[in-house]
mmCIF file of C-alpha atoms in Angstrom:
data_model
loop_
_atom_site.group_PDB
_atom_site.id
_atom_site.type_symbol
_atom_site.label_atom_id
_atom_site.label_comp_id
_atom_site.label_asym_id
_atom_site.label_seq_id
_atom_site.Cartn_x
_atom_site.Cartn_y
_atom_site.Cartn_z
ATOM 1 C CA MET A 406 -72.556 19.393 -49.613
ATOM 2 C CA ASN A 407 -70.267 16.307 -49.845
ATOM 3 C CA LYS A 408 -70.531 13.788 -46.974
ATOM 4 C CA GLU A 409 -67.556 13.005 -44.938
ATOM 5 C CA PRO A 410 -65.887 9.816 -46.287
ATOM 6 C CA LYS A 411 -66.040 6.747 -44.078
ATOM 7 C CA ILE A 412 -62.910 4.631 -43.720
ATOM 8 C CA LEU A 413 -62.792 1.126 -42.389
ATOM 9 C CA VAL A 414 -59.480 -0.047 -40.826
ATOM 10 C CA VAL A 415 -59.145 -3.821 -40.425
ATOM 11 C CA ASP A 416 -56.275 -5.288 -38.381
ATOM 12 C CA ASP A 417 -56.103 -7.957 -35.572
ATOM 13 C CA GLU A 418 -53.428 -5.965 -33.756
ATOM 14 C CA PRO A 419 -54.911 -3.197 -31.529
ATOM 15 C CA GLN A 420 -51.858 -1.052 -31.761
ATOM 16 C CA ASN A 421 -52.056 -1.041 -35.535
ATOM 17 C CA LEU A 422 -55.696 -0.010 -35.424
ATOM 18 C CA GLU A 423 -54.865 2.818 -33.052
ATOM 19 C CA LEU A 424 -51.880 3.975 -35.203
ATOM 20 C CA LEU A 425 -53.775 3.985 -38.445
ATOM 21 C CA SER A 426 -56.761 5.652 -36.873
ATOM 22 C CA ALA A 427 -54.547 8.324 -35.428
ATOM 23 C CA TYR A 428 -52.885 8.977 -38.798
ATOM 24 C CA LEU A 429 -56.248 9.291 -40.478
ATOM 25 C CA GLU A 430 -57.606 11.728 -37.867
ATOM 26 C CA LYS A 431 -54.512 13.883 -38.067
ATOM 27 C CA ALA A 432 -55.097 14.064 -41.760
ATOM 28 C CA GLY A 433 -58.681 15.284 -41.177
ATOM 29 C CA TYR A 434 -60.626 11.991 -41.529
ATOM 30 C CA ASN A 435 -62.856 11.551 -38.563
ATOM 31 C CA ASN A 436 -65.445 9.036 -39.800
ATOM 32 C CA ILE A 437 -63.467 5.911 -38.955
ATOM 33 C CA ALA A 438 -64.615 2.414 -38.212
ATOM 34 C CA THR A 439 -62.414 -0.534 -37.086
ATOM 35 C CA ALA A 440 -62.570 -4.247 -37.198
ATOM 36 C CA SER A 441 -60.260 -6.817 -35.643
ATOM 37 C CA ASN A 442 -60.913 -9.666 -38.089
ATOM 38 C CA GLY A 443 -62.243 -10.401 -41.514
ATOM 39 C CA ILE A 444 -65.708 -11.606 -40.482
ATOM 40 C CA GLU A 445 -66.286 -8.525 -38.384
ATOM 41 C CA ALA A 446 -65.162 -6.422 -41.355
ATOM 42 C CA LEU A 447 -67.600 -8.023 -43.733
ATOM 43 C CA ARG A 448 -70.402 -7.504 -41.237
ATOM 44 C CA LEU A 449 -69.624 -3.784 -40.955
ATOM 45 C CA VAL A 450 -69.390 -3.294 -44.711
ATOM 46 C CA ASP A 451 -72.742 -5.117 -45.156
ATOM 47 C CA GLY A 452 -74.346 -2.773 -42.610
ATOM 48 C CA ASN A 453 -72.868 0.538 -43.746
ATOM 49 C CA PRO A 454 -70.451 0.332 -46.709
ATOM 50 C CA PRO A 455 -67.343 2.513 -46.271
ATOM 51 C CA ASP A 456 -65.717 4.662 -48.940
ATOM 52 C CA LEU A 457 -62.283 3.055 -48.385
ATOM 53 C CA ILE A 458 -60.825 -0.009 -46.587
ATOM 54 C CA LEU A 459 -57.369 -0.362 -45.120
ATOM 55 C CA LEU A 460 -56.943 -4.056 -44.816
ATOM 56 C CA ASP A 461 -54.415 -6.287 -43.095
ATOM 57 C CA VAL A 462 -53.710 -9.787 -44.442
ATOM 58 C CA MET A 463 -52.641 -12.036 -41.601
ATOM 59 C CA MET A 464 -55.685 -12.223 -39.309
ATOM 60 C CA PRO A 465 -57.584 -14.965 -37.554
ATOM 61 C CA LYS A 466 -60.876 -16.397 -38.745
ATOM 62 C CA MET A 467 -60.555 -14.919 -42.248
ATOM 63 C CA ASN A 468 -57.495 -13.437 -43.752
ATOM 64 C CA GLY A 469 -57.291 -10.206 -45.802
ATOM 65 C CA PHE A 470 -57.051 -12.013 -49.147
ATOM 66 C CA GLU A 471 -60.271 -13.792 -48.486
ATOM 67 C CA VAL A 472 -62.009 -10.557 -47.411
ATOM 68 C CA CYS A 473 -60.711 -8.813 -50.472
ATOM 69 C CA LYS A 474 -62.021 -11.492 -52.785
ATOM 70 C CA LYS A 475 -65.445 -11.554 -51.218
ATOM 71 C CA LEU A 476 -65.827 -7.837 -51.495
ATOM 72 C CA LYS A 477 -64.552 -7.578 -55.083
ATOM 73 C CA ASP A 478 -66.775 -10.456 -56.182
ATOM 74 C CA ASP A 479 -69.921 -8.743 -54.865
ATOM 75 C CA SER A 480 -71.450 -6.161 -57.253
ATOM 76 C CA LYS A 481 -72.603 -4.068 -54.300
ATOM 77 C CA THR A 482 -69.119 -3.672 -52.845
ATOM 78 C CA ARG A 483 -66.694 -4.222 -55.686
ATOM 79 C CA LEU A 484 -66.113 -0.521 -56.273
ATOM 80 C CA ILE A 485 -64.996 0.178 -52.662
ATOM 81 C CA PRO A 486 -61.202 0.873 -52.865
ATOM 82 C CA ILE A 487 -59.059 -1.504 -50.798
ATOM 83 C CA VAL A 488 -55.494 -0.901 -49.655
ATOM 84 C CA ILE A 489 -53.711 -3.986 -48.454
ATOM 85 C CA ILE A 490 -51.375 -3.089 -45.604
ATOM 86 C CA THR A 491 -49.329 -6.130 -44.520
ATOM 87 C CA ALA A 492 -45.949 -7.342 -43.222
ATOM 88 C CA LEU A 493 -45.814 -9.635 -46.276
ATOM 89 C CA ARG A 494 -43.141 -8.405 -48.710
ATOM 90 C CA ASP A 495 -42.907 -11.078 -51.434
ATOM 91 C CA VAL A 496 -43.807 -9.966 -54.907
ATOM 92 C CA GLU A 497 -46.069 -13.044 -55.144
ATOM 93 C CA ASP A 498 -48.139 -11.666 -52.278
ATOM 94 C CA LYS A 499 -48.491 -8.290 -53.989
ATOM 95 C CA ILE A 500 -49.496 -9.996 -57.232
ATOM 96 C CA ARG A 501 -52.007 -12.119 -55.440
ATOM 97 C CA ALA A 502 -53.568 -9.061 -53.757
ATOM 98 C CA LEU A 503 -53.808 -7.100 -57.015
ATOM 99 C CA ASP A 504 -55.210 -10.141 -58.822
ATOM 100 C CA LEU A 505 -57.982 -10.334 -56.186
ATOM 101 C CA GLY A 506 -58.900 -6.755 -56.956
ATOM 102 C CA ALA A 507 -57.000 -4.733 -54.321
ATOM 103 C CA ASP A 508 -56.379 -1.186 -55.416
ATOM 104 C CA GLU A 509 -53.073 -0.653 -53.574
ATOM 105 C CA PHE A 510 -50.577 -2.803 -51.689
ATOM 106 C CA LEU A 511 -48.324 -1.333 -48.961
ATOM 107 C CA SER A 512 -45.729 -3.333 -46.890
ATOM 108 C CA LYS A 513 -45.172 -2.678 -43.235
ATOM 109 C CA PRO A 514 -43.440 -0.552 -42.057
ATOM 110 C CA PHE A 515 -45.139 1.893 -44.472
ATOM 111 C CA ASN A 516 -44.363 5.544 -45.103
ATOM 112 C CA ARG A 517 -47.070 7.653 -43.579
ATOM 113 C CA ALA A 518 -46.985 10.396 -46.266
ATOM 114 C CA GLU A 519 -47.212 7.738 -49.001
ATOM 115 C CA LEU A 520 -50.254 6.143 -47.235
ATOM 116 C CA MET A 521 -52.080 9.370 -46.916
ATOM 117 C CA ALA A 522 -51.385 10.304 -50.588
ATOM 118 C CA ARG A 523 -52.900 6.961 -51.642
ATOM 119 C CA VAL A 524 -55.870 7.422 -49.296
ATOM 120 C CA ARG A 525 -56.586 10.846 -50.785
ATOM 121 C CA ALA A 526 -56.230 9.561 -54.344
ATOM 122 C CA LEU A 527 -58.517 6.498 -53.791
ATOM 123 C CA LEU A 528 -61.171 8.562 -52.024
ATOM 124 C CA LYS A 529 -61.177 10.969 -54.923
ATOM 125 C CA MET A 530 -61.644 8.075 -57.311
ATOM 126 C CA LYS A 531 -64.483 6.682 -55.148
ATOM 127 C CA HIS A 532 -66.202 10.112 -55.185
ATOM 128 C CA LEU A 533 -65.921 10.211 -59.032
ATOM 129 C CA ASN A 534 -67.306 6.728 -59.263
ATOM 130 C CA ASP A 535 -70.213 7.514 -57.028
ATOM 131 C CA ASN A 536 -71.032 10.576 -59.216
ATOM 132 C CA LEU A 537 -70.869 8.474 -62.367
ATOM 133 C CA GLU A 538 -73.181 5.877 -60.822
ATOM 134 C CA ALA A 539 -75.635 8.666 -59.852
ATOM 135 C CA ALA A 540 -75.560 10.085 -63.384
ATOM 136 C CA GLU A 541 -76.075 6.546 -64.746
ATOM 137 C CA ASP A 542 -79.071 6.100 -62.499
ATOM 138 C CA VAL A 543 -80.627 9.281 -63.774
ATOM 139 C CA ILE A 544 -80.191 8.110 -67.421
ATOM 140 C CA PHE A 545 -81.758 4.726 -66.751
ATOM 141 C CA THR A 546 -84.605 6.350 -64.861
ATOM 142 C CA LEU A 547 -85.122 8.738 -67.792
ATOM 143 C CA ALA A 548 -85.200 5.824 -70.264
ATOM 144 C CA ARG A 549 -87.867 4.025 -68.244
ATOM 145 C CA THR A 550 -89.822 7.185 -67.895
ATOM 146 C CA ILE A 551 -89.868 7.712 -71.699
ATOM 147 C CA GLU A 552 -90.997 4.130 -72.109
ATOM 148 C CA ALA A 553 -93.820 4.510 -69.576
ATOM 149 C CA ARG A 554 -95.389 7.450 -71.526
ATOM 150 C CA ASP A 555 -96.618 4.822 -74.058
ATOM 151 C CA ARG A 556 -98.679 1.864 -72.736
ATOM 152 C CA TYR A 557 -97.934 -0.033 -75.930
ATOM 153 C CA THR A 558 -94.154 0.024 -75.392
ATOM 154 C CA GLU A 559 -94.052 -0.161 -71.605
ATOM 155 C CA GLY A 560 -91.758 -3.033 -70.648
ATOM 156 C CA HIS A 561 -90.270 -3.208 -74.151
ATOM 157 C CA CYS A 562 -86.755 -2.201 -73.107
ATOM 158 C CA GLU A 563 -86.608 -4.686 -70.249
ATOM 159 C CA ARG A 564 -87.786 -7.485 -72.562
ATOM 160 C CA VAL A 565 -85.352 -6.543 -75.259
ATOM 161 C CA SER A 566 -82.516 -6.291 -72.766
ATOM 162 C CA ASP A 567 -83.253 -9.774 -71.268
ATOM 163 C CA LEU A 568 -83.758 -11.419 -74.673
ATOM 164 C CA SER A 569 -80.639 -9.956 -76.228
ATOM 165 C CA ILE A 570 -78.552 -11.266 -73.304
ATOM 166 C CA THR A 571 -80.006 -14.753 -73.779
ATOM 167 C CA LEU A 572 -79.193 -14.677 -77.505
ATOM 168 C CA ALA A 573 -75.673 -13.315 -76.796
ATOM 169 C CA LYS A 574 -75.034 -16.240 -74.442
ATOM 170 C CA GLU A 575 -76.298 -18.726 -76.990
ATOM 171 C CA ILE A 576 -73.783 -17.547 -79.596
ATOM 172 C CA GLY A 577 -70.920 -17.228 -77.120
ATOM 173 C CA LEU A 578 -70.405 -13.461 -76.882
ATOM 174 C CA SER A 579 -68.187 -12.137 -74.088
ATOM 175 C CA GLU A 580 -69.366 -10.840 -70.707
ATOM 176 C CA ASN A 581 -68.525 -7.331 -71.835
ATOM 177 C CA ASP A 582 -70.749 -7.681 -74.898
ATOM 178 C CA GLN A 583 -73.523 -9.177 -72.688
ATOM 179 C CA LYS A 584 -73.243 -6.176 -70.321
ATOM 180 C CA ALA A 585 -73.307 -3.766 -73.289
ATOM 181 C CA LEU A 586 -76.427 -5.494 -74.492
ATOM 182 C CA LYS A 587 -78.061 -5.304 -71.028
ATOM 183 C CA ASN A 588 -77.406 -1.533 -70.904
ATOM 184 C CA GLY A 589 -78.120 -0.961 -74.558
ATOM 185 C CA GLY A 590 -81.437 -2.810 -74.294
ATOM 186 C CA ILE A 591 -82.672 -0.382 -71.623
ATOM 187 C CA LEU A 592 -81.198 2.725 -73.320
ATOM 188 C CA HIS A 593 -81.585 2.050 -77.077
ATOM 189 C CA ASP A 594 -84.583 4.340 -77.376
ATOM 190 C CA ILE A 595 -83.518 6.985 -74.878
ATOM 191 C CA GLY A 596 -83.165 9.461 -77.729
ATOM 192 C CA LYS A 597 -87.003 9.461 -78.026
ATOM 193 C CA ILE A 598 -86.998 12.001 -75.302
ATOM 194 C CA ALA A 599 -86.326 14.548 -78.059
ATOM 195 C CA ILE A 600 -89.240 13.274 -80.246
ATOM 196 C CA ASP A 601 -92.626 14.922 -79.967
ATOM 197 C CA GLU A 602 -95.259 12.669 -78.309
ATOM 198 C CA THR A 603 -97.676 13.262 -81.136
ATOM 199 C CA ILE A 604 -95.224 11.433 -83.414
ATOM 200 C CA LEU A 605 -94.306 8.701 -80.880
ATOM 201 C CA ASN A 606 -98.039 7.854 -80.222
ATOM 202 C CA LYS A 607 -99.472 8.494 -83.628
ATOM 203 C CA PRO A 608 -101.936 5.625 -84.333
ATOM 204 C CA GLY A 609 -101.353 5.691 -88.086
ATOM 205 C CA LYS A 610 -98.425 5.742 -90.511
ATOM 206 C CA LEU A 611 -96.005 8.593 -90.098
ATOM 207 C CA THR A 612 -95.597 11.193 -92.796
ATOM 208 C CA PRO A 613 -92.140 11.386 -94.420
ATOM 209 C CA GLU A 614 -91.370 14.512 -92.413
ATOM 210 C CA GLU A 615 -92.412 12.797 -89.136
ATOM 211 C CA PHE A 616 -90.368 9.702 -89.989
ATOM 212 C CA GLU A 617 -87.244 11.881 -90.588
ATOM 213 C CA LYS A 618 -87.725 13.312 -87.026
ATOM 214 C CA MET A 619 -88.165 9.826 -85.669
ATOM 215 C CA LYS A 620 -84.997 8.621 -87.389
ATOM 216 C CA SER A 621 -82.984 11.169 -85.314
ATOM 217 C CA HIS A 622 -83.463 9.298 -82.067
ATOM 218 C CA PRO A 623 -80.499 6.936 -82.261
ATOM 219 C CA VAL A 624 -78.104 9.871 -82.732
ATOM 220 C CA LYS A 625 -79.723 11.874 -79.976
ATOM 221 C CA GLY A 626 -79.573 8.822 -77.689
ATOM 222 C CA ALA A 627 -75.887 8.304 -78.303
ATOM 223 C CA GLU A 628 -75.246 11.995 -77.576
ATOM 224 C CA ILE A 629 -77.089 11.728 -74.223
ATOM 225 C CA CYS A 630 -75.004 8.712 -73.184
ATOM 226 C CA LYS A 631 -71.569 9.464 -74.680
ATOM 227 C CA ASN A 632 -70.015 11.257 -71.704
ATOM 228 C CA LEU A 633 -70.578 8.350 -69.330
ATOM 229 C CA LYS A 634 -67.563 6.021 -69.710
ATOM 230 C CA THR A 635 -69.539 3.185 -68.042
ATOM 231 C CA LEU A 636 -71.893 3.259 -71.092
ATOM 232 C CA THR A 637 -69.172 3.436 -73.845
ATOM 233 C CA ASP A 638 -69.654 -0.205 -74.856
ATOM 234 C CA ALA A 639 -73.405 0.347 -75.267
ATOM 235 C CA LEU A 640 -73.011 3.336 -77.701
ATOM 236 C CA PRO A 641 -72.856 1.253 -80.901
ATOM 237 C CA ILE A 642 -76.145 -0.391 -79.863
ATOM 238 C CA ILE A 643 -77.820 2.908 -79.133
ATOM 239 C CA ARG A 644 -76.713 4.527 -82.423
ATOM 240 C CA SER A 645 -76.868 1.533 -84.830
ATOM 241 C CA HIS A 646 -79.863 -0.642 -83.686
ATOM 242 C CA HIS A 647 -81.872 0.589 -86.700
ATOM 243 C CA GLU A 648 -79.219 -0.173 -89.328
ATOM 244 C CA LYS A 649 -79.985 -2.913 -91.895
ATOM 245 C CA CYS A 650 -77.633 -5.254 -93.739
ATOM 246 C CA ASP A 651 -78.660 -3.911 -97.143
ATOM 247 C CA GLY A 652 -77.711 -0.326 -96.128
ATOM 248 C CA SER A 653 -81.315 0.923 -96.000
ATOM 249 C CA GLY A 654 -81.245 1.528 -92.294
ATOM 250 C CA TYR A 655 -80.469 4.628 -90.293
ATOM 251 C CA PRO A 656 -78.763 6.899 -89.175
ATOM 252 C CA ASP A 657 -75.556 5.968 -91.015
ATOM 253 C CA GLY A 658 -76.711 3.592 -93.731
ATOM 254 C CA LEU A 659 -74.251 0.855 -92.631
ATOM 255 C CA LYS A 660 -74.106 -2.427 -94.414
ATOM 256 C CA LYS A 661 -73.462 -6.002 -93.279
ATOM 257 C CA ASP A 662 -70.193 -6.242 -91.316
ATOM 258 C CA GLU A 663 -70.093 -2.479 -90.937
ATOM 259 C CA ILE A 664 -72.808 -2.854 -88.287
ATOM 260 C CA PRO A 665 -71.454 -3.962 -84.928
ATOM 261 C CA VAL A 666 -72.507 -7.479 -83.953
ATOM 262 C CA ILE A 667 -74.087 -6.272 -80.685
ATOM 263 C CA ALA A 668 -76.107 -3.692 -82.664
ATOM 264 C CA ARG A 669 -77.275 -6.452 -85.015
ATOM 265 C CA ILE A 670 -78.444 -8.568 -82.119
ATOM 266 C CA MET A 671 -80.322 -5.571 -80.637
ATOM 267 C CA ALA A 672 -81.958 -4.875 -83.998
ATOM 268 C CA ILE A 673 -83.191 -8.484 -84.318
ATOM 269 C CA VAL A 674 -84.608 -8.591 -80.809
ATOM 270 C CA ASP A 675 -86.042 -5.041 -81.098
ATOM 271 C CA VAL A 676 -87.943 -5.981 -84.247
ATOM 272 C CA TYR A 677 -89.035 -9.333 -82.818
ATOM 273 C CA ASP A 678 -90.549 -7.665 -79.783
ATOM 274 C CA ALA A 679 -92.157 -4.986 -81.805
ATOM 275 C CA ILE A 680 -93.841 -7.594 -83.998
ATOM 276 C CA ILE A 681 -95.300 -9.676 -81.222
ATOM 277 C CA THR A 682 -96.493 -6.732 -79.089
ATOM 278 C CA ASP A 683 -99.685 -4.782 -79.625
ATOM 279 C CA ARG A 684 -99.308 -1.327 -81.206
ATOM 280 C CA PRO A 685 -101.830 1.547 -81.559
ATOM 281 C CA TYR A 686 -102.396 0.557 -85.184
ATOM 282 C CA ARG A 687 -102.451 -3.312 -84.935
ATOM 283 C CA LYS A 688 -102.554 -6.306 -82.678
ATOM 284 C CA GLY A 689 -99.383 -8.207 -81.897
ATOM 285 C CA LEU A 690 -98.577 -11.111 -84.230
ATOM 286 C CA PRO A 691 -97.800 -14.743 -83.239
ATOM 287 C CA GLN A 692 -94.141 -15.680 -82.495
ATOM 288 C CA ASP A 693 -93.974 -18.002 -85.485
ATOM 289 C CA THR A 694 -95.016 -15.163 -87.803
ATOM 290 C CA ALA A 695 -92.406 -12.873 -86.226
ATOM 291 C CA ILE A 696 -89.635 -15.438 -86.773
ATOM 292 C CA ASN A 697 -90.691 -15.954 -90.393
ATOM 293 C CA ILE A 698 -90.611 -12.129 -90.949
ATOM 294 C CA LEU A 699 -87.096 -11.981 -89.441
ATOM 295 C CA LYS A 700 -85.930 -14.871 -91.710
ATOM 296 C CA GLU A 701 -87.245 -13.023 -94.781
ATOM 297 C CA GLU A 702 -85.490 -9.865 -93.734
ATOM 298 C CA SER A 703 -82.237 -11.706 -93.204
ATOM 299 C CA LYS A 704 -82.220 -12.648 -96.913
ATOM 300 C CA LYS A 705 -82.031 -8.973 -98.033
#
């Protein structure tokens, strides 16, 4: 059963708070909180985040633009939809609000029907985002559960994620690529959920048949994650982190520039971590040895 959405109304004029609250209640929204200034609004959001904020601009102590910026800069609150409702009418004010991350901008006096239509649309969007976040949480938990089945690889995904981000920053990749590497690092082996544990934990060399099954995990992983738009940028990593520049990798036999840069970074870090970490069939090797092995591989 879906919980009743909570709406926070922020305005320094009591009559405006009463009017907006009455409109919302008449439309069937009864879980309403109010704040008369920006500082009080931030305190309420911190204590119990709402699903939507109706925010005035011209207020004492902290104006609506400042409140909007603080909320949109915080990863914990950036997805809360914000409707700026203000007496300001200049295009520059609207542009400023939208640049700060506001989802809608309405000038007073506003049309009640238009406001309610936007409230409904934004609450629907928030509900969808919440569902996506929940699905994403399930996938990340699944990835960590898979990893925890094997004491030799436990912690591998977190290490790979962290190291790949460090490498990405060193070579100047964008924040989007860094985020993709963060997610891809955690999820790159999620397809192993479809691989039999006797293969995953076999202490010796895999047979050709077993290796063929193991080689299916990048495709299966990409299939698991493909329907989540928030993970779209990580899909090339999940699918292509076992490709090699000479075309001998899998699953698609990509060569050199055919392999996405972020997948190449993940491949390097993945192999590096595998070399220096203990495995069922051998002890981990020194870091210098790992680097020399990677240098030799890069010549192929």
